[in-house]
Amino acid sequence: MHVVYPAVLAALLFAIGVYGVLARRNAILVLMSVELMLNAVNLNLVAFDVWLADRLGSGQILGLFVIVIAAAEVGLGLAIVLQVFRNRATIAVDSLDELAEDKQ
Amino acid sequence: MTAAEIVFVLLGVVALASGVLVVTTRQIVRAALYLVVSFGAIAACFLVLTAELVAWVQVLIYVGAVVVLLLFGIMLTRAPIGPSSDLDSRNKPAAVTVAVAAAGVLVTVVVSGFGDAYFEVGESRAGSASVIGSGIFRYWVLPFEVLSVLLLAALVGAIVLSRTDIGPPKDGDG
């Protein structure tokens, strides 16, 4: 298999995730887009590990570590989102601008 | 184009299409369900790349745990079940620009850098559970242990954040 296929797929998935993070208002949808970006990175790690036939298996093991860290990140992120919802009754990220310099 | 490449491209199309639906759909619950399709297609891509263990861990943790957590979050924030029109913010054109630019740069760099790199997918056992497991416990023990501490810290942090009966520390409390 050519390395280009997984690499291009990962690049496009990462771009989709970037779009989601920038364009979505709902904090949970932003978290979902972050997951898409992490998956793109994982695809790269696995593809290049298989291509280089690494003896230590670095790519695939780092991919497993990324999955674990993503799980921890989602747990903490959702706890923060729920806390924000409890305090302000909204999770629209562009209405949480108390710390912004020029408040609209 | 080999058979593995054809299967990979088809799975990639599924993953990309459901990924686009995740970031464009107007129904928030459907976004989570499209995310399942996308993660499943990526797990199948891992299988095509002979990374068995990563594929099954992806199914277990992403499709099994992360999406369920996200659905819980959607329920607990009282998201509307039907279509809602306020899921996209005002900076959508800027987001499209940035995403297209990122995709263009990344694809150009990747194609020019790895245009002729090729590997055989076949009888490789490098991704099986036994090889990856012995790799983790032979060469990656320290990162593995650090990761378990990180998971514990995240668990404690999530519990502290979501409990309501513990407020900010009082004076002299620490």
Tab-separated table of N, CA, C and O in Angstrom, chain B residues 25-116:
chain	number	residue	atom	x	y	z
B	25	THR	N	-23.978	18.560	10.637
B	25	THR	CA	-25.376	18.221	10.875
B	25	THR	C	-26.025	19.212	11.840
B	25	THR	O	-25.357	19.811	12.675
B	26	ARG	N	-27.335	19.360	11.698
B	26	ARG	CA	-28.054	20.298	12.552
B	26	ARG	C	-28.661	19.609	13.772
B	26	ARG	O	-29.288	20.254	14.599
B	27	GLN	N	-28.525	18.287	13.861
B	27	GLN	CA	-29.092	17.564	15.004
B	27	GLN	C	-27.937	16.999	15.813
B	27	GLN	O	-27.177	16.176	15.334
B	28	ILE	N	-27.877	17.440	17.079
B	28	ILE	CA	-26.662	17.175	17.849
B	28	ILE	C	-26.516	15.697	18.187
B	28	ILE	O	-25.412	15.160	18.207
B	29	VAL	N	-27.648	14.983	18.378
B	29	VAL	CA	-27.542	13.561	18.690
B	29	VAL	C	-27.020	12.797	17.477
B	29	VAL	O	-26.217	11.865	17.601
B	30	ARG	N	-27.468	13.225	16.283
B	30	ARG	CA	-26.979	12.556	15.068
B	30	ARG	C	-25.491	12.759	14.892
B	30	ARG	O	-24.810	11.878	14.345
B	31	ALA	N	-24.965	13.909	15.325
B	31	ALA	CA	-23.519	14.124	15.221
B	31	ALA	C	-22.777	13.029	15.977
B	31	ALA	O	-21.798	12.478	15.474
B	32	ALA	N	-23.268	12.681	17.186
B	32	ALA	CA	-22.614	11.622	17.963
B	32	ALA	C	-22.715	10.288	17.231
B	32	ALA	O	-21.767	9.495	17.230
B	33	LEU	N	-23.853	10.028	16.575
B	33	LEU	CA	-23.999	8.734	15.901
B	33	LEU	C	-23.139	8.668	14.636
B	33	LEU	O	-22.553	7.624	14.327
B	34	TYR	N	-23.025	9.807	13.896
B	34	TYR	CA	-22.106	9.824	12.755
B	34	TYR	C	-20.675	9.639	13.209
B	34	TYR	O	-19.842	9.061	12.502
B	35	LEU	N	-20.379	10.137	14.435
B	35	LEU	CA	-19.030	9.958	14.976
B	35	LEU	C	-18.726	8.468	15.159
B	35	LEU	O	-17.600	8.030	14.907
B	36	VAL	N	-19.747	7.679	15.544
B	36	VAL	CA	-19.562	6.224	15.671
B	36	VAL	C	-19.169	5.636	14.317
B	36	VAL	O	-18.232	4.837	14.226
B	37	VAL	N	-19.887	6.060	13.247
B	37	VAL	CA	-19.581	5.534	11.909
B	37	VAL	C	-18.142	5.884	11.517
B	37	VAL	O	-17.377	5.051	11.024
B	38	SER	N	-17.764	7.144	11.789
B	38	SER	CA	-16.418	7.585	11.420
B	38	SER	C	-15.354	6.783	12.169
B	38	SER	O	-14.392	6.290	11.571
B	39	PHE	N	-15.536	6.637	13.491
B	39	PHE	CA	-14.570	5.878	14.281
B	39	PHE	C	-14.517	4.424	13.840
B	39	PHE	O	-13.437	3.828	13.780
B	40	GLY	N	-15.673	3.849	13.505
B	40	GLY	CA	-15.686	2.459	13.050
B	40	GLY	C	-14.922	2.298	11.755
B	40	GLY	O	-14.145	1.343	11.584
B	41	ALA	N	-15.117	3.258	10.816
B	41	ALA	CA	-14.389	3.168	9.546
B	41	ALA	C	-12.889	3.315	9.780
B	41	ALA	O	-12.082	2.632	9.136
B	42	ILE	N	-12.506	4.198	10.715
B	42	ILE	CA	-11.071	4.360	10.987
B	42	ILE	C	-10.513	3.095	11.630
B	42	ILE	O	-9.391	2.673	11.328
B	43	ALA	N	-11.303	2.449	12.497
B	43	ALA	CA	-10.854	1.184	13.092
B	43	ALA	C	-10.641	0.138	11.998
B	43	ALA	O	-9.663	-0.622	12.033
B	44	ALA	N	-11.545	0.107	11.012
B	44	ALA	CA	-11.366	-0.836	9.908
B	44	ALA	C	-10.122	-0.485	9.095
B	44	ALA	O	-9.421	-1.383	8.612
B	45	CYS	N	-9.829	0.818	8.952
B	45	CYS	CA	-8.576	1.223	8.286
B	45	CYS	C	-7.370	0.673	9.040
B	45	CYS	O	-6.406	0.197	8.428
B	46	PHE	N	-7.414	0.734	10.389
B	46	PHE	CA	-6.320	0.168	11.179
B	46	PHE	C	-6.181	-1.323	10.897
B	46	PHE	O	-5.063	-1.842	10.803
B	47	LEU	N	-7.319	-2.013	10.760
B	47	LEU	CA	-7.251	-3.448	10.462
B	47	LEU	C	-6.583	-3.679	9.114
B	47	LEU	O	-5.761	-4.586	8.972
B	48	VAL	N	-6.926	-2.855	8.107
B	48	VAL	CA	-6.303	-3.007	6.790
B	48	VAL	C	-4.798	-2.783	6.891
B	48	VAL	O	-4.010	-3.454	6.233
B	49	LEU	N	-4.388	-1.841	7.772
B	49	LEU	CA	-2.960	-1.563	7.957
B	49	LEU	C	-2.296	-2.578	8.880
B	49	LEU	O	-1.189	-2.340	9.339
B	50	THR	N	-2.942	-3.681	9.196
B	50	THR	CA	-2.458	-4.775	10.051
B	50	THR	C	-2.194	-4.348	11.486
B	50	THR	O	-1.416	-4.980	12.182
B	51	ALA	N	-2.854	-3.281	11.956
B	51	ALA	CA	-2.700	-2.888	13.357
B	51	ALA	C	-3.918	-3.392	14.133
B	51	ALA	O	-4.818	-2.636	14.465
B	52	GLU	N	-3.919	-4.725	14.390
B	52	GLU	CA	-5.100	-5.343	14.996
B	52	GLU	C	-5.439	-4.758	16.352
B	52	GLU	O	-6.570	-4.342	16.616
B	53	LEU	N	-4.433	-4.719	17.242
B	53	LEU	CA	-4.722	-4.338	18.621
B	53	LEU	C	-5.233	-2.906	18.681
B	53	LEU	O	-6.215	-2.624	19.378
B	54	VAL	N	-4.601	-2.007	17.906
B	54	VAL	CA	-5.053	-0.613	17.914
B	54	VAL	C	-6.495	-0.539	17.415
B	54	VAL	O	-7.305	0.224	17.952
B	55	ALA	N	-6.823	-1.352	16.401
B	55	ALA	CA	-8.188	-1.330	15.871
B	55	ALA	C	-9.193	-1.732	16.942
B	55	ALA	O	-10.219	-1.061	17.135
B	56	TRP	N	-8.902	-2.821	17.679
B	56	TRP	CA	-9.887	-3.266	18.669
B	56	TRP	C	-9.947	-2.322	19.860
B	56	TRP	O	-11.021	-2.101	20.420
B	57	VAL	N	-8.786	-1.750	20.239
B	57	VAL	CA	-8.822	-0.758	21.321
B	57	VAL	C	-9.619	0.460	20.887
B	57	VAL	O	-10.390	1.036	21.668
B	58	GLN	N	-9.466	0.833	19.600
B	58	GLN	CA	-10.260	1.952	19.080
B	58	GLN	C	-11.747	1.656	19.197
B	58	GLN	O	-12.525	2.507	19.634
B	59	VAL	N	-12.157	0.434	18.808
B	59	VAL	CA	-13.581	0.096	18.901
B	59	VAL	C	-14.032	0.135	20.360
B	59	VAL	O	-15.084	0.696	20.691
B	60	LEU	N	-13.205	-0.467	21.256
B	60	LEU	CA	-13.618	-0.548	22.666
B	60	LEU	C	-13.717	0.834	23.290
B	60	LEU	O	-14.722	1.174	23.929
B	61	ILE	N	-12.659	1.651	23.133
B	61	ILE	CA	-12.599	2.906	23.896
B	61	ILE	C	-13.355	4.016	23.187
B	61	ILE	O	-14.181	4.688	23.801
B	62	TYR	N	-13.111	4.213	21.880
B	62	TYR	CA	-13.801	5.311	21.202
B	62	TYR	C	-15.268	5.000	21.003
B	62	TYR	O	-16.148	5.715	21.482
B	63	VAL	N	-15.557	3.910	20.269
B	63	VAL	CA	-16.954	3.620	19.960
B	63	VAL	C	-17.705	3.246	21.230
B	63	VAL	O	-18.864	3.586	21.425
B	64	GLY	N	-17.013	2.526	22.141
B	64	GLY	CA	-17.710	2.065	23.331
B	64	GLY	C	-17.828	3.117	24.400
B	64	GLY	O	-18.918	3.353	24.912
B	65	ALA	N	-16.710	3.748	24.771
B	65	ALA	CA	-16.722	4.600	25.954
B	65	ALA	C	-16.896	6.076	25.625
B	65	ALA	O	-17.751	6.757	26.194
B	66	VAL	N	-16.077	6.590	24.675
B	66	VAL	CA	-16.066	8.034	24.453
B	66	VAL	C	-17.407	8.520	23.911
B	66	VAL	O	-17.954	9.528	24.365
B	67	VAL	N	-17.978	7.755	22.950
B	67	VAL	CA	-19.241	8.202	22.367
B	67	VAL	C	-20.362	8.130	23.404
B	67	VAL	O	-21.227	9.007	23.446
B	68	VAL	N	-20.317	7.100	24.271
B	68	VAL	CA	-21.339	7.019	25.323
B	68	VAL	C	-21.218	8.210	26.262
B	68	VAL	O	-22.221	8.830	26.649
B	69	LEU	N	-19.962	8.576	26.608
B	69	LEU	CA	-19.754	9.761	27.458
B	69	LEU	C	-20.303	11.010	26.784
B	69	LEU	O	-20.969	11.835	27.424
B	70	LEU	N	-20.036	11.142	25.463
B	70	LEU	CA	-20.519	12.331	24.752
B	70	LEU	C	-22.040	12.358	24.735
B	70	LEU	O	-22.654	13.419	24.903
B	71	LEU	N	-22.672	11.162	24.544
B	71	LEU	CA	-24.139	11.130	24.551
B	71	LEU	C	-24.676	11.509	25.930
B	71	LEU	O	-25.683	12.216	26.039
B	72	PHE	N	-23.992	11.049	27.005
B	72	PHE	CA	-24.388	11.460	28.355
B	72	PHE	C	-24.296	12.974	28.486
B	72	PHE	O	-25.189	13.615	29.051
B	73	GLY	N	-23.199	13.539	27.971
B	73	GLY	CA	-23.050	14.990	28.042
B	73	GLY	C	-24.167	15.705	27.309
B	73	GLY	O	-24.706	16.706	27.788
B	74	ILE	N	-24.536	15.171	26.111
B	74	ILE	CA	-25.623	15.790	25.347
B	74	ILE	C	-26.918	15.749	26.146
B	74	ILE	O	-27.660	16.737	26.231
B	75	MET	N	-27.179	14.593	26.794
B	75	MET	CA	-28.422	14.485	27.572
B	75	MET	C	-28.410	15.424	28.762
B	75	MET	O	-29.394	16.108	29.049
B	76	LEU	N	-27.262	15.478	29.477
B	76	LEU	CA	-27.225	16.248	30.717
B	76	LEU	C	-27.239	17.747	30.471
B	76	LEU	O	-27.579	18.510	31.361
B	77	THR	N	-26.857	18.198	29.256
B	77	THR	CA	-26.952	19.624	28.976
B	77	THR	C	-28.274	19.973	28.299
B	77	THR	O	-28.404	21.053	27.722
B	78	ARG	N	-29.234	19.068	28.352
B	78	ARG	CA	-30.586	19.292	27.833
B	78	ARG	C	-30.563	19.809	26.406
B	78	ARG	O	-31.193	20.811	26.063
B	79	ALA	N	-29.806	19.123	25.553
B	79	ALA	CA	-29.769	19.526	24.150
B	79	ALA	C	-31.097	19.176	23.497
B	79	ALA	O	-31.732	18.198	23.868
B	80	PRO	N	-31.528	19.990	22.524
B	80	PRO	CA	-32.783	19.701	21.835
B	80	PRO	C	-32.659	18.436	21.004
B	80	PRO	O	-31.596	18.153	20.433
B	81	ILE	N	-33.741	17.665	20.926
B	81	ILE	CA	-33.714	16.420	20.165
B	81	ILE	C	-33.826	16.715	18.671
B	81	ILE	O	-33.133	16.123	17.863
B	82	GLY	N	-34.658	17.662	18.303
B	82	GLY	CA	-34.864	17.954	16.886
B	82	GLY	C	-33.735	18.800	16.320
B	82	GLY	O	-32.735	19.041	16.986
B	83	PRO	N	-33.891	19.255	15.071
B	83	PRO	CA	-32.870	20.121	14.491
B	83	PRO	C	-32.830	21.475	15.177
B	83	PRO	O	-33.874	22.030	15.529
B	84	SER	N	-31.640	21.980	15.425
B	84	SER	CA	-31.506	23.314	16.010
B	84	SER	C	-30.616	24.142	15.099
B	84	SER	O	-29.651	23.637	14.520
B	85	SER	N	-30.950	25.410	14.958
B	85	SER	CA	-30.284	26.236	13.949
B	85	SER	C	-29.086	26.982	14.510
B	85	SER	O	-28.374	27.635	13.761
B	86	ASP	N	-28.840	26.885	15.831
B	86	ASP	CA	-27.793	27.728	16.405
B	86	ASP	C	-26.554	26.914	16.766
B	86	ASP	O	-25.851	27.247	17.699
B	87	LEU	N	-26.295	25.840	16.013
B	87	LEU	CA	-25.124	25.021	16.345
B	87	LEU	C	-23.847	25.577	15.742
B	87	LEU	O	-22.761	25.226	16.169
B	88	ASP	N	-23.978	26.442	14.713
B	88	ASP	CA	-22.781	27.002	14.080
B	88	ASP	C	-22.609	28.454	14.526
B	88	ASP	O	-23.584	29.192	14.666
B	89	SER	N	-21.372	28.859	14.736
B	89	SER	CA	-21.130	30.224	15.185
B	89	SER	C	-20.995	31.146	13.976
B	89	SER	O	-21.068	30.720	12.829
B	90	ARG	N	-20.761	32.437	14.266
B	90	ARG	CA	-20.720	33.418	13.182
B	90	ARG	C	-19.468	33.301	12.336
B	90	ARG	O	-19.440	33.759	11.203
B	91	ASN	N	-18.398	32.721	12.887
B	91	ASN	CA	-17.149	32.706	12.132
B	91	ASN	C	-17.019	31.484	11.234
B	91	ASN	O	-15.942	30.969	11.016
B	92	LYS	N	-18.165	31.047	10.669
B	92	LYS	CA	-18.130	29.888	9.790
B	92	LYS	C	-17.281	30.111	8.530
B	92	LYS	O	-16.482	29.236	8.171
B	93	PRO	N	-17.416	31.268	7.832
B	93	PRO	CA	-16.559	31.464	6.643
B	93	PRO	C	-15.079	31.401	6.963
B	93	PRO	O	-14.302	30.763	6.234
B	94	ALA	N	-14.680	32.016	8.091
B	94	ALA	CA	-13.268	31.953	8.485
B	94	ALA	C	-12.856	30.515	8.746
B	94	ALA	O	-11.762	30.078	8.358
B	95	ALA	N	-13.761	29.736	9.384
B	95	ALA	CA	-13.445	28.337	9.671
B	95	ALA	C	-13.261	27.549	8.382
B	95	ALA	O	-12.339	26.731	8.270
B	96	VAL	N	-14.138	27.804	7.388
B	96	VAL	CA	-13.996	27.117	6.093
B	96	VAL	C	-12.649	27.460	5.469
B	96	VAL	O	-11.922	26.580	4.987
B	97	THR	N	-12.286	28.755	5.516
B	97	THR	CA	-11.016	29.174	4.928
B	97	THR	C	-9.843	28.457	5.583
B	97	THR	O	-8.979	27.888	4.907
B	98	VAL	N	-9.830	28.478	6.930
B	98	VAL	CA	-8.711	27.872	7.648
B	98	VAL	C	-8.649	26.376	7.358
B	98	VAL	O	-7.559	25.818	7.120
B	99	ALA	N	-9.810	25.699	7.354
B	99	ALA	CA	-9.811	24.252	7.149
B	99	ALA	C	-9.330	23.905	5.750
B	99	ALA	O	-8.527	22.974	5.567
B	100	VAL	N	-9.807	24.657	4.739
B	100	VAL	CA	-9.379	24.368	3.365
B	100	VAL	C	-7.887	24.633	3.216
B	100	VAL	O	-7.151	23.848	2.591
B	101	ALA	N	-7.405	25.734	3.840
B	101	ALA	CA	-5.975	26.027	3.758
B	101	ALA	C	-5.170	24.926	4.435
B	101	ALA	O	-4.156	24.461	3.885
B	102	ALA	N	-5.611	24.476	5.625
B	102	ALA	CA	-4.885	23.412	6.325
B	102	ALA	C	-4.860	22.142	5.484
B	102	ALA	O	-3.810	21.497	5.338
B	103	ALA	N	-6.029	21.789	4.910
B	103	ALA	CA	-6.087	20.578	4.092
B	103	ALA	C	-5.158	20.707	2.892
B	103	ALA	O	-4.408	19.766	2.573
B	104	GLY	N	-5.172	21.879	2.233
B	104	GLY	CA	-4.327	22.066	1.066
B	104	GLY	C	-2.853	21.922	1.403
B	104	GLY	O	-2.131	21.167	0.753
B	105	VAL	N	-2.423	22.616	2.466
B	105	VAL	CA	-1.008	22.563	2.839
B	105	VAL	C	-0.610	21.143	3.219
B	105	VAL	O	0.414	20.606	2.739
B	106	LEU	N	-1.422	20.500	4.065
B	106	LEU	CA	-1.052	19.159	4.547
B	106	LEU	C	-1.000	18.164	3.397
B	106	LEU	O	-0.041	17.378	3.288
B	107	VAL	N	-2.016	18.188	2.519
B	107	VAL	CA	-2.040	17.208	1.427
B	107	VAL	C	-0.875	17.452	0.482
B	107	VAL	O	-0.206	16.494	0.051
B	108	THR	N	-0.580	18.727	0.186
B	108	THR	CA	0.555	19.010	-0.702
B	108	THR	C	1.853	18.483	-0.107
B	108	THR	O	2.633	17.795	-0.788
B	109	VAL	N	2.082	18.809	1.185
B	109	VAL	CA	3.330	18.382	1.816
B	109	VAL	C	3.430	16.865	1.833
B	109	VAL	O	4.471	16.276	1.494
B	110	VAL	N	2.336	16.204	2.199
B	110	VAL	CA	2.364	14.745	2.336
B	110	VAL	C	2.600	14.083	0.985
B	110	VAL	O	3.417	13.164	0.865
B	111	VAL	N	1.906	14.593	-0.045
B	111	VAL	CA	2.063	13.968	-1.364
B	111	VAL	C	3.466	14.189	-1.905
B	111	VAL	O	4.091	13.275	-2.459
B	112	SER	N	4.006	15.407	-1.712
B	112	SER	CA	5.359	15.639	-2.238
B	112	SER	C	6.416	14.941	-1.403
B	112	SER	O	7.473	14.593	-1.900
B	113	GLY	N	6.126	14.711	-0.111
B	113	GLY	CA	7.119	14.076	0.744
B	113	GLY	C	7.125	12.562	0.652
B	113	GLY	O	8.173	11.936	0.716
B	114	PHE	N	5.937	11.960	0.541
B	114	PHE	CA	5.851	10.498	0.602
B	114	PHE	C	5.184	9.931	-0.639
B	114	PHE	O	4.537	8.896	-0.581
B	115	GLY	N	5.348	10.633	-1.782
B	115	GLY	CA	4.630	10.230	-2.980
B	115	GLY	C	4.971	8.836	-3.463
B	115	GLY	O	4.124	8.148	-4.023
B	116	ASP	N	6.210	8.380	-3.243
B	116	ASP	CA	6.591	7.077	-3.781
B	116	ASP	C	6.917	6.072	-2.682
B	116	ASP	O	7.506	5.032	-2.949
